[in-house]
Tab-separated table of C-alpha atoms and ligand atoms in Angstrom:
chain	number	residue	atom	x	y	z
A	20	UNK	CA	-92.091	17.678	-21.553
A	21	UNK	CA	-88.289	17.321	-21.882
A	22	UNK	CA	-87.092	14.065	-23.215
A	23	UNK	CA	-85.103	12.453	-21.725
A	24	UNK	CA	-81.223	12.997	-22.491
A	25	UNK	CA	-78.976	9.919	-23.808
A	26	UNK	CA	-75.334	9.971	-23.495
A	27	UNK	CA	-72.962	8.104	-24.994
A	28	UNK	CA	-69.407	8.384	-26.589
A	29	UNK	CA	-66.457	6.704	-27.584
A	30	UNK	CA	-62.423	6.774	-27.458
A	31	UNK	CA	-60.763	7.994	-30.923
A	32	UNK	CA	-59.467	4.332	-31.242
A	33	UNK	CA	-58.657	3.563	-34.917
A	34	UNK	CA	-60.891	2.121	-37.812
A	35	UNK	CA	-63.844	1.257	-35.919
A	36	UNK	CA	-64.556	-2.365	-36.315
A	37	UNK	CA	-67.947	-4.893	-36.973
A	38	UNK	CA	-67.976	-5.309	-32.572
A	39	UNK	CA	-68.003	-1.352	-31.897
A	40	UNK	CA	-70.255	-1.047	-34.967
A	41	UNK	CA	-73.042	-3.869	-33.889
A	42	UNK	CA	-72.414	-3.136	-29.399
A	43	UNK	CA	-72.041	0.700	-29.452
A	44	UNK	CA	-73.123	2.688	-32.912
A	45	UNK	CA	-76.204	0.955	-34.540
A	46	UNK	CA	-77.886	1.058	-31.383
A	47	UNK	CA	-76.978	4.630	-30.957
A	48	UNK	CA	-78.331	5.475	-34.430
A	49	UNK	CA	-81.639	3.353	-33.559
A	50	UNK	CA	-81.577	5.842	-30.519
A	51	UNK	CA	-81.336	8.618	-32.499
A	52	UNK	CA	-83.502	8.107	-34.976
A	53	UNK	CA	-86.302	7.135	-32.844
A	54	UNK	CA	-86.804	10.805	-31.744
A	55	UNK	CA	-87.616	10.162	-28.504
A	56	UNK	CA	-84.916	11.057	-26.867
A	57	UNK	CA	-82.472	14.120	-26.552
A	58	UNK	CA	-79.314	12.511	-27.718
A	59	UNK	CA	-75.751	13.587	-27.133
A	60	UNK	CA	-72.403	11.222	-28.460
A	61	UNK	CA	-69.134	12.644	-28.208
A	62	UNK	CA	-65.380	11.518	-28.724
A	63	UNK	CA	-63.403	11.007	-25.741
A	64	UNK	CA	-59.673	12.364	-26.406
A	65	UNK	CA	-59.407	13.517	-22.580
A	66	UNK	CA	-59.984	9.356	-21.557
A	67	UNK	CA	-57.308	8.373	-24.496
A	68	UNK	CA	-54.537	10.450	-22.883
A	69	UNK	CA	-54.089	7.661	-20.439
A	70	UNK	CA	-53.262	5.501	-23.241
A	71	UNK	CA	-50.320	4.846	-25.034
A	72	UNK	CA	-51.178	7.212	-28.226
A	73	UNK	CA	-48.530	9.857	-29.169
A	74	UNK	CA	-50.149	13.250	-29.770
A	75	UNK	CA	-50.158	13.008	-33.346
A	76	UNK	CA	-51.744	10.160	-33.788
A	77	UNK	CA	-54.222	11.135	-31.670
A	78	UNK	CA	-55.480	14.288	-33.724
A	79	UNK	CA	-55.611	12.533	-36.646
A	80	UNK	CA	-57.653	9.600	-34.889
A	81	UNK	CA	-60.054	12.397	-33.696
A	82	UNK	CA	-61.250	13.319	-36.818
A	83	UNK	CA	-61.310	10.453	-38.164
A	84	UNK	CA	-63.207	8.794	-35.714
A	85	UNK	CA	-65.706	11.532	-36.719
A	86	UNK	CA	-66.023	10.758	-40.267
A	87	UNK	CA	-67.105	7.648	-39.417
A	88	UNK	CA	-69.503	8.060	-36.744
A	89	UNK	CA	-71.094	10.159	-39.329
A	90	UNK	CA	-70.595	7.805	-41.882
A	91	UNK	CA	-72.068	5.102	-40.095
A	92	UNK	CA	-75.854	7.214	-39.652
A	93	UNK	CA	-75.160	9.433	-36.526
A	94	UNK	CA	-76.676	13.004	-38.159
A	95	UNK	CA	-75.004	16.232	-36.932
A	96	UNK	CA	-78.547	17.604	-36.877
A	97	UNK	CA	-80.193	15.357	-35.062
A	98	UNK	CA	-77.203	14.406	-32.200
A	99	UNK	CA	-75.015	16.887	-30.330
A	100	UNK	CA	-71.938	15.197	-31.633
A	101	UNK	CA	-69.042	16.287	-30.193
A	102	UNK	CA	-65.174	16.127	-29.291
A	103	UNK	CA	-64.862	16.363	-25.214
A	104	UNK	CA	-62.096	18.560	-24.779
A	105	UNK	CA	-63.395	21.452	-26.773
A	106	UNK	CA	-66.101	21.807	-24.527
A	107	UNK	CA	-65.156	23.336	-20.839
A	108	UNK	CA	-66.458	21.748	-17.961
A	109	UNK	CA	-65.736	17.675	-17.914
A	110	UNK	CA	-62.117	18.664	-16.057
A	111	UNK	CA	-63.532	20.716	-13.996
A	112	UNK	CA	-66.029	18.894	-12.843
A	113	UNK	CA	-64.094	14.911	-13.024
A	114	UNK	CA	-61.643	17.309	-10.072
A	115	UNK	CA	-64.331	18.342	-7.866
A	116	UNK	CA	-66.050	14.555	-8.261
A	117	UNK	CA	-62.260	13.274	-7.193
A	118	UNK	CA	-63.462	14.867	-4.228
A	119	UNK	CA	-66.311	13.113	-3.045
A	120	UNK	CA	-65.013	9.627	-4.602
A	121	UNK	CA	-63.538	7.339	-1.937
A	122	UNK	CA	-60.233	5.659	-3.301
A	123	UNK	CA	-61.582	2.129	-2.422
A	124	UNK	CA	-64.823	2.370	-4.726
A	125	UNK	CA	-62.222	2.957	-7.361
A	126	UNK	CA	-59.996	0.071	-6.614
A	127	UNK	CA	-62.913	-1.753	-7.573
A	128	UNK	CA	-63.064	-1.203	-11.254
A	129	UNK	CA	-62.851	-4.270	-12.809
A	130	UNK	CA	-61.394	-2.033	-16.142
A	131	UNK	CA	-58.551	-0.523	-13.687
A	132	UNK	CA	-57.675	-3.559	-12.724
A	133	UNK	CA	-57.371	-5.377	-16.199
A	134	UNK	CA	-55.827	-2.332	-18.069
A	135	UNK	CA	-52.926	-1.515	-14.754
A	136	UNK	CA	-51.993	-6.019	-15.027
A	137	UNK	CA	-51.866	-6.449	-18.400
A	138	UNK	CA	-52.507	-3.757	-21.587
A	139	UNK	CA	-49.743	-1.081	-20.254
A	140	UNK	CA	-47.888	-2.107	-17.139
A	141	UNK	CA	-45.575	0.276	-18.288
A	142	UNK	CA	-48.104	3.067	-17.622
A	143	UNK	CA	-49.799	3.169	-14.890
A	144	UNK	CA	-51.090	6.429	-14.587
A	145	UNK	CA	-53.262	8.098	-12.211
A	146	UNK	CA	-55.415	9.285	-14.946
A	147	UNK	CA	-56.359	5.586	-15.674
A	148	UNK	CA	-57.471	5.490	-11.989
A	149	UNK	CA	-59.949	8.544	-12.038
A	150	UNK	CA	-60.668	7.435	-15.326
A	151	UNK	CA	-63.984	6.066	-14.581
A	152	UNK	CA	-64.536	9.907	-12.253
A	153	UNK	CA	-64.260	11.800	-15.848
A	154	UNK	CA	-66.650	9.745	-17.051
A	155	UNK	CA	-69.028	10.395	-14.705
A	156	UNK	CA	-68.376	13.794	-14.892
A	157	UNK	CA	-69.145	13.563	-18.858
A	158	UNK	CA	-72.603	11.939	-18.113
A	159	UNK	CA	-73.671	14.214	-15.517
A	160	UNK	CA	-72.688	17.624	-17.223
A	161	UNK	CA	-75.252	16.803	-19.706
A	162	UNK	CA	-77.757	15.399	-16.815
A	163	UNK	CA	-77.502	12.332	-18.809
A	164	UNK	CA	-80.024	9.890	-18.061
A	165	UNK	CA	-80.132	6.804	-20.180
A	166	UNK	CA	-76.267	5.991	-20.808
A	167	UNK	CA	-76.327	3.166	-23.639
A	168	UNK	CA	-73.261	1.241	-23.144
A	169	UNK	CA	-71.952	-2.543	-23.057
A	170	UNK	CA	-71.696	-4.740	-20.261
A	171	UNK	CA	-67.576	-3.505	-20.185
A	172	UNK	CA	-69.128	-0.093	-19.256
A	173	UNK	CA	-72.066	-1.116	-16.722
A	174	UNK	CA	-69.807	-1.005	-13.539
A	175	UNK	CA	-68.837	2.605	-14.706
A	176	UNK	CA	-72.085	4.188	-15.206
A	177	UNK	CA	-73.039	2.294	-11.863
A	178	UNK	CA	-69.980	4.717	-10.144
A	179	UNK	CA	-71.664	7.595	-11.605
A	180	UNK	CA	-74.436	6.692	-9.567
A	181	UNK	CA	-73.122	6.573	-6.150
A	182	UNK	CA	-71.043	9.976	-7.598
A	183	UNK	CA	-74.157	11.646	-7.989
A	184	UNK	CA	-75.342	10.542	-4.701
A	185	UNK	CA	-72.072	11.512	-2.649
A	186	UNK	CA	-72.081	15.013	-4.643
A	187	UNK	CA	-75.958	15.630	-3.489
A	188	UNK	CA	-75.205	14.206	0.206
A	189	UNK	CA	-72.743	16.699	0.779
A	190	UNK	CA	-73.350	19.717	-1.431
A	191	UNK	CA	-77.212	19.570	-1.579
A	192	UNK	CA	-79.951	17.813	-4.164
A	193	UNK	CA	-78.852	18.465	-7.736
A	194	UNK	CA	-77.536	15.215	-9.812
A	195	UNK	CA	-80.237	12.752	-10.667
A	196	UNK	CA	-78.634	9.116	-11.070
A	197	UNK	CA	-78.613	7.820	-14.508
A	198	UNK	CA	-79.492	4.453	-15.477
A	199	UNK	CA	-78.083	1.848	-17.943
A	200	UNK	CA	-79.477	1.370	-21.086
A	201	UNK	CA	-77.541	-1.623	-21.443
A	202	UNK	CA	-76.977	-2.351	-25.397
A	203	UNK	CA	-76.891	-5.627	-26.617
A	204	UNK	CA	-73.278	-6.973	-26.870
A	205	UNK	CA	-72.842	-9.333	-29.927
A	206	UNK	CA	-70.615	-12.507	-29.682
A	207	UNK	CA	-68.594	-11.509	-32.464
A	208	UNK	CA	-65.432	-13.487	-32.441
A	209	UNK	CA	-61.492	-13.199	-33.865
A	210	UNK	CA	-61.464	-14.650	-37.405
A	211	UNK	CA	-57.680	-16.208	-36.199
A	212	UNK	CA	-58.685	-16.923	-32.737
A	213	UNK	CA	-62.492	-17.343	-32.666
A	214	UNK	CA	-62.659	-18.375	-28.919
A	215	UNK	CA	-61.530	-14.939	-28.457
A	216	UNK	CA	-63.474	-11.876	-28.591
A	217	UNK	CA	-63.126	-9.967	-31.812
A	218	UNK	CA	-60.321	-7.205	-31.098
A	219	UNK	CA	-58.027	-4.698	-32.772
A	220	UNK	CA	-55.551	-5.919	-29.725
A	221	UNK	CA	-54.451	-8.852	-31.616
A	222	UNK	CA	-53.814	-7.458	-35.146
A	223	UNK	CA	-55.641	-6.570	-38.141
A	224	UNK	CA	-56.231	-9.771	-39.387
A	225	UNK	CA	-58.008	-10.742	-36.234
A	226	UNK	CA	-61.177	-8.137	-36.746
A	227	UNK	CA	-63.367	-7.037	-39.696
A	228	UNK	CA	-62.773	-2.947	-40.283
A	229	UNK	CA	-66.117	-0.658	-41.941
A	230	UNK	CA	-63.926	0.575	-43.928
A	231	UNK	CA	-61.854	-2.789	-45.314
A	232	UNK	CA	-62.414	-2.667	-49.003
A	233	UNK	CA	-64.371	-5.422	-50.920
A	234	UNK	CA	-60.882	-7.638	-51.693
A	235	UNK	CA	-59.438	-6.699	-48.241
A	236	UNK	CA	-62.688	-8.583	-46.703
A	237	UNK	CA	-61.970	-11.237	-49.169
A	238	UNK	CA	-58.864	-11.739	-47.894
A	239	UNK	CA	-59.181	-11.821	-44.345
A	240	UNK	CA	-62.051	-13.877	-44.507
A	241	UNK	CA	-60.675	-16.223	-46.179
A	242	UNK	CA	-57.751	-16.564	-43.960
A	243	UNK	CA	-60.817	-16.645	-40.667
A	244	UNK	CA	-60.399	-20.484	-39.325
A	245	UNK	CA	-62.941	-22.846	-39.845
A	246	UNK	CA	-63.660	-25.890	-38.860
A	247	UNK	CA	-61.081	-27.271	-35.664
A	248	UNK	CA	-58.985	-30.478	-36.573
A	249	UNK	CA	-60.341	-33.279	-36.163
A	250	UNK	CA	-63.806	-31.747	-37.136
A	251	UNK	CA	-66.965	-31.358	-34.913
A	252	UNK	CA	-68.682	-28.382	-34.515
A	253	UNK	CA	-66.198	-25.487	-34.874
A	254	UNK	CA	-66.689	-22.074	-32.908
A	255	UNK	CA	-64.989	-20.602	-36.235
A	256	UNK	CA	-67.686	-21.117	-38.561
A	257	UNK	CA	-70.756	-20.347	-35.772
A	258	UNK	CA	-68.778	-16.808	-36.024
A	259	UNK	CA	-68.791	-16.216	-39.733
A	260	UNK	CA	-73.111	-17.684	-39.631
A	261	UNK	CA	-73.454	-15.195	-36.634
A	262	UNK	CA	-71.800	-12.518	-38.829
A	263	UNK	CA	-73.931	-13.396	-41.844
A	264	UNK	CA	-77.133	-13.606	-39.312
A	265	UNK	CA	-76.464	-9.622	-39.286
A	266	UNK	CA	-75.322	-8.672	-42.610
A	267	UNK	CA	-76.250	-11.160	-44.883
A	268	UNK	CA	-79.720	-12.196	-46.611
A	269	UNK	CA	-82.207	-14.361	-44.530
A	270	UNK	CA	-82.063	-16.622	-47.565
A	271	UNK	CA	-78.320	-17.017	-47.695
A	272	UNK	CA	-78.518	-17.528	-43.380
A	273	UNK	CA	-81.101	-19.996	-43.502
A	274	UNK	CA	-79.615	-21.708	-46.005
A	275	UNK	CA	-75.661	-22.115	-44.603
A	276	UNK	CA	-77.261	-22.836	-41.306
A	277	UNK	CA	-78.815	-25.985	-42.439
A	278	UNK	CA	-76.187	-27.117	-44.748
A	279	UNK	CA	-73.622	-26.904	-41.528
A	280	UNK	CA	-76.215	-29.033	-39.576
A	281	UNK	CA	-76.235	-31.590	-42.620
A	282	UNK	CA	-72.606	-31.658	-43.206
A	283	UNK	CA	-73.127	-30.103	-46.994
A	284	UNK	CA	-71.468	-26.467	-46.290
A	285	UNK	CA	-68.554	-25.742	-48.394
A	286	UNK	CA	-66.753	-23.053	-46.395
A	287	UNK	CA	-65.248	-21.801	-49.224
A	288	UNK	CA	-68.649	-20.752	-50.264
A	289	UNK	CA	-70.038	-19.589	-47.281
A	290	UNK	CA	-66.774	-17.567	-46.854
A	291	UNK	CA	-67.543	-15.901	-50.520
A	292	UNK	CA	-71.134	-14.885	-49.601
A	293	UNK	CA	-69.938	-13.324	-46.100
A	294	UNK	CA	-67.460	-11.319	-47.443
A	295	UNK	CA	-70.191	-9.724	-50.353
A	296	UNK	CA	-72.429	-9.327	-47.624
A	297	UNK	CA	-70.400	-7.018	-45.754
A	298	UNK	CA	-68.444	-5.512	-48.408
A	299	UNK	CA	-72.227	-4.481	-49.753
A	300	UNK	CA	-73.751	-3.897	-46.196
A	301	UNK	CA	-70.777	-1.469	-45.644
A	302	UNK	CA	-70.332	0.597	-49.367
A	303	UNK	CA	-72.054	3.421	-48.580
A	304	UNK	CA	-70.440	3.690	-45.333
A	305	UNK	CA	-67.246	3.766	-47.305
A	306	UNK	CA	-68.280	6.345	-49.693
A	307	UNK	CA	-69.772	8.579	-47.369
A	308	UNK	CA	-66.364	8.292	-44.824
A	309	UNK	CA	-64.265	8.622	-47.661
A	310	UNK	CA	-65.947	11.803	-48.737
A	311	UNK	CA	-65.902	13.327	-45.411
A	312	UNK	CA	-62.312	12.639	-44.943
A	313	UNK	CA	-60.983	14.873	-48.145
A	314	UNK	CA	-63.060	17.666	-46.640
A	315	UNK	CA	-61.151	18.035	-43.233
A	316	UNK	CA	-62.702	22.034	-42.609
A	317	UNK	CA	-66.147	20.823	-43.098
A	318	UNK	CA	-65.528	17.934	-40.869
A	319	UNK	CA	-64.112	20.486	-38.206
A	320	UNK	CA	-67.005	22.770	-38.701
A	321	UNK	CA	-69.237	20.090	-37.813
A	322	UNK	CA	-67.720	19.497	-34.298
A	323	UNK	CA	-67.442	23.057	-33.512
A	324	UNK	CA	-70.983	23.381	-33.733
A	325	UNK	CA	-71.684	20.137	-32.198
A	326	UNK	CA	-69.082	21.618	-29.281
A	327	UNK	CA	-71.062	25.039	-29.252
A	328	UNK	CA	-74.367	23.241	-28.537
A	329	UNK	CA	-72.627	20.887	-26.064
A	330	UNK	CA	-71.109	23.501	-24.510
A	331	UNK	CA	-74.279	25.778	-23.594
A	332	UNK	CA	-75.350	22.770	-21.569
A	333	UNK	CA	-72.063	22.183	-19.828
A	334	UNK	CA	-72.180	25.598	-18.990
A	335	UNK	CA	-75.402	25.557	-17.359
A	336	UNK	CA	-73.913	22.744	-15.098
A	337	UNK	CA	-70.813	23.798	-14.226
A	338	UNK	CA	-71.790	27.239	-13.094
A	339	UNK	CA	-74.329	25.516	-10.507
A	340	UNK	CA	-71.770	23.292	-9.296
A	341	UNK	CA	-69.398	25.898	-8.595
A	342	UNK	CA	-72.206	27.954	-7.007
A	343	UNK	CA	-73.168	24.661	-4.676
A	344	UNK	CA	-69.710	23.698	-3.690
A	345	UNK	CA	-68.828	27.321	-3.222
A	346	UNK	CA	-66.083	28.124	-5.241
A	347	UNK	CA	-68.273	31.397	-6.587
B	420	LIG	N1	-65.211	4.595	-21.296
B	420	LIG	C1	-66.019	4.511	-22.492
B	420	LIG	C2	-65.443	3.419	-23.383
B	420	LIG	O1	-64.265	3.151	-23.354
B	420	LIG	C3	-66.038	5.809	-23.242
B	420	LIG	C4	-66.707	6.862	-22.426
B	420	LIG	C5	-66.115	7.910	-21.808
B	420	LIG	C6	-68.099	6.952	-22.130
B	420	LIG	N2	-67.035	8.681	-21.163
B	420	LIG	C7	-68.256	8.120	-21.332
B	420	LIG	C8	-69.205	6.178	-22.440
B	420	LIG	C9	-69.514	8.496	-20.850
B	420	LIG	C10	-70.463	6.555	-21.955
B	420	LIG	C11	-70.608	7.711	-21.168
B	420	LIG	O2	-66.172	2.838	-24.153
């Protein structure tokens, strides 16, 4: 029997930080390396055209983003990895899913409605509208079925639902509706602002980067904020134990944990052990990136196949559609 098909991917932001690593990646790689499922991940370029990113920035983003999706365990072998726009098909079929989307479903989307009042007022496009149509059109090229994503995402893969449903009602039985696999979305907090979620929104000294080198992660670190004036229990502090929960020893958790309920922690120390934790959790990541990043034509040669494989799928879809919606 087939198994069943997991979709995923991700917009060639920069770095990728310790929240996109802990909410999106590791669980893909889990995923993955589970081998029960048929698992595609690919990098969205067509969905960061609605951004702000100039064109040259965006290549070099692409790629990048690559390199470390690789870096960070997702195996070109085992998952059809990707770059959207060299495969045809999501366009083409985002257009004819404009079609059967009513406007007032998409007025809904919570993320259109954040990203048109605040991120880029400036830019309201229409792309950022349909946005959440090309992704449905992504997932249901493949005949993605589990679609790990975090809570941010759920309302979109929900759309791609009722997309699949409107498609079938007019044009005939064909999509099957795909269903969350809803990933677990860590609490991870800005070192400077640590009521706020950890973002690259709010500078670099906000969020913890794979790549940051050993003294970079010393330094930010120590800058995070601890403990609030005045004392008491500090949100600041649960954030660096909750980072050291994931990437630090048991021994070293267990231990700052109880010294923060006794009043004994030294920040300064527990700031020291976080920062070795991750600079040693991370080094291979950093090696392996860094590698893959001097070798740009083996890095392309990698999605090209990835886009070949992809694309033989797409294919498959596309040509159906057209034949049910009878455009040939
Ligand atoms: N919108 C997703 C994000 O910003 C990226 C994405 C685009 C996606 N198409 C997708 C995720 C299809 C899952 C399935 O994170």
């Amino acid at each position: 029997m087939a198994k069943p098909i997991v979709f995923s991917g991700i917009q060639p932001t920069g770095n990728l930080h310790i929240g996109n690593y802990l909410g999106a990646i590791k669980p893909l790689v889990e995923l993955q390396n589970s081998g029960e499922y048929d698992v595609y991940y690919f990098i969205a370029d067509l969905h960061s055209l609605t951004g702000n990113m100039d064109a040259t920035e965006r290549k070099e983003k692409i790629l990048h983003i690559a390199a470390e999706l690789i870096a960070c365990g997702i195996d070109p072998k085992k998952t059809t990895l990707f770059v959207q726009s060299h495969v045809e098909g999501h366009a083409e079929l985002a257009w004819i899913f404009n079609t059967v989307t009513p406007v007032a479903e998409l007025e809904r989307m919570t993320q259109f409605k954040d990203k048109s009042s605040d991120q880029q007022k400036k830019n309201v496009n229409v792309g950022l509208f349909t946005y959440p149509v090309l992704q449905a059109a992504d997932i249901l090229l493949y005949h993605g079925t589990r679609i790990p994503v975090g809570e941010d995402q759920k309302q979109h893969v929900e759309l791609t639902r009722n997309i699949a449903r409107w498609f079938n009602n007019r044009y005939g039985e064909y999509f099957s509706e795909p269903e969350v696999l809803l990933t677990e979305t860590p609490r991870i907090k800005s070192l400077l602002e640590p009521t706020k979620k950890m973002s690259k929104s709010k500078g670099a000294n906000h969020v913890i980067e794979l790549a940051d080198a050993p003294a970079v992660l010393e330094k930010k670190i120590k800058k995070a904020v601890t403990a609030s004036e005045g004392g008491g229990s500090s949100v600041g502090v649960e954030n660096l134990l909750l980072l050291l929960s994931y990437f630090g020893s048991v021994d070293d958790h267990k231990r700052f944990v109880e010294e923060e309920k006794s009043g004994s922690i030294k920040y300064g120390e527990l700031k020291e052990t976080l920062s070795v934790s991750i600079g040693s959790y991370f080094a291979s990541f950093r090696e392996k990136r860094d590698e893959l990043m001097q070798d740009h034509n083996a890095l392309a040669a990698i999605l090209v196949d990835g886009a070949k494989k992809a694309q033989a799928a797409a294919s498959d879809t596309i040509e159906e559609v057209r034949r049910l919606v009878g455009i040939r």
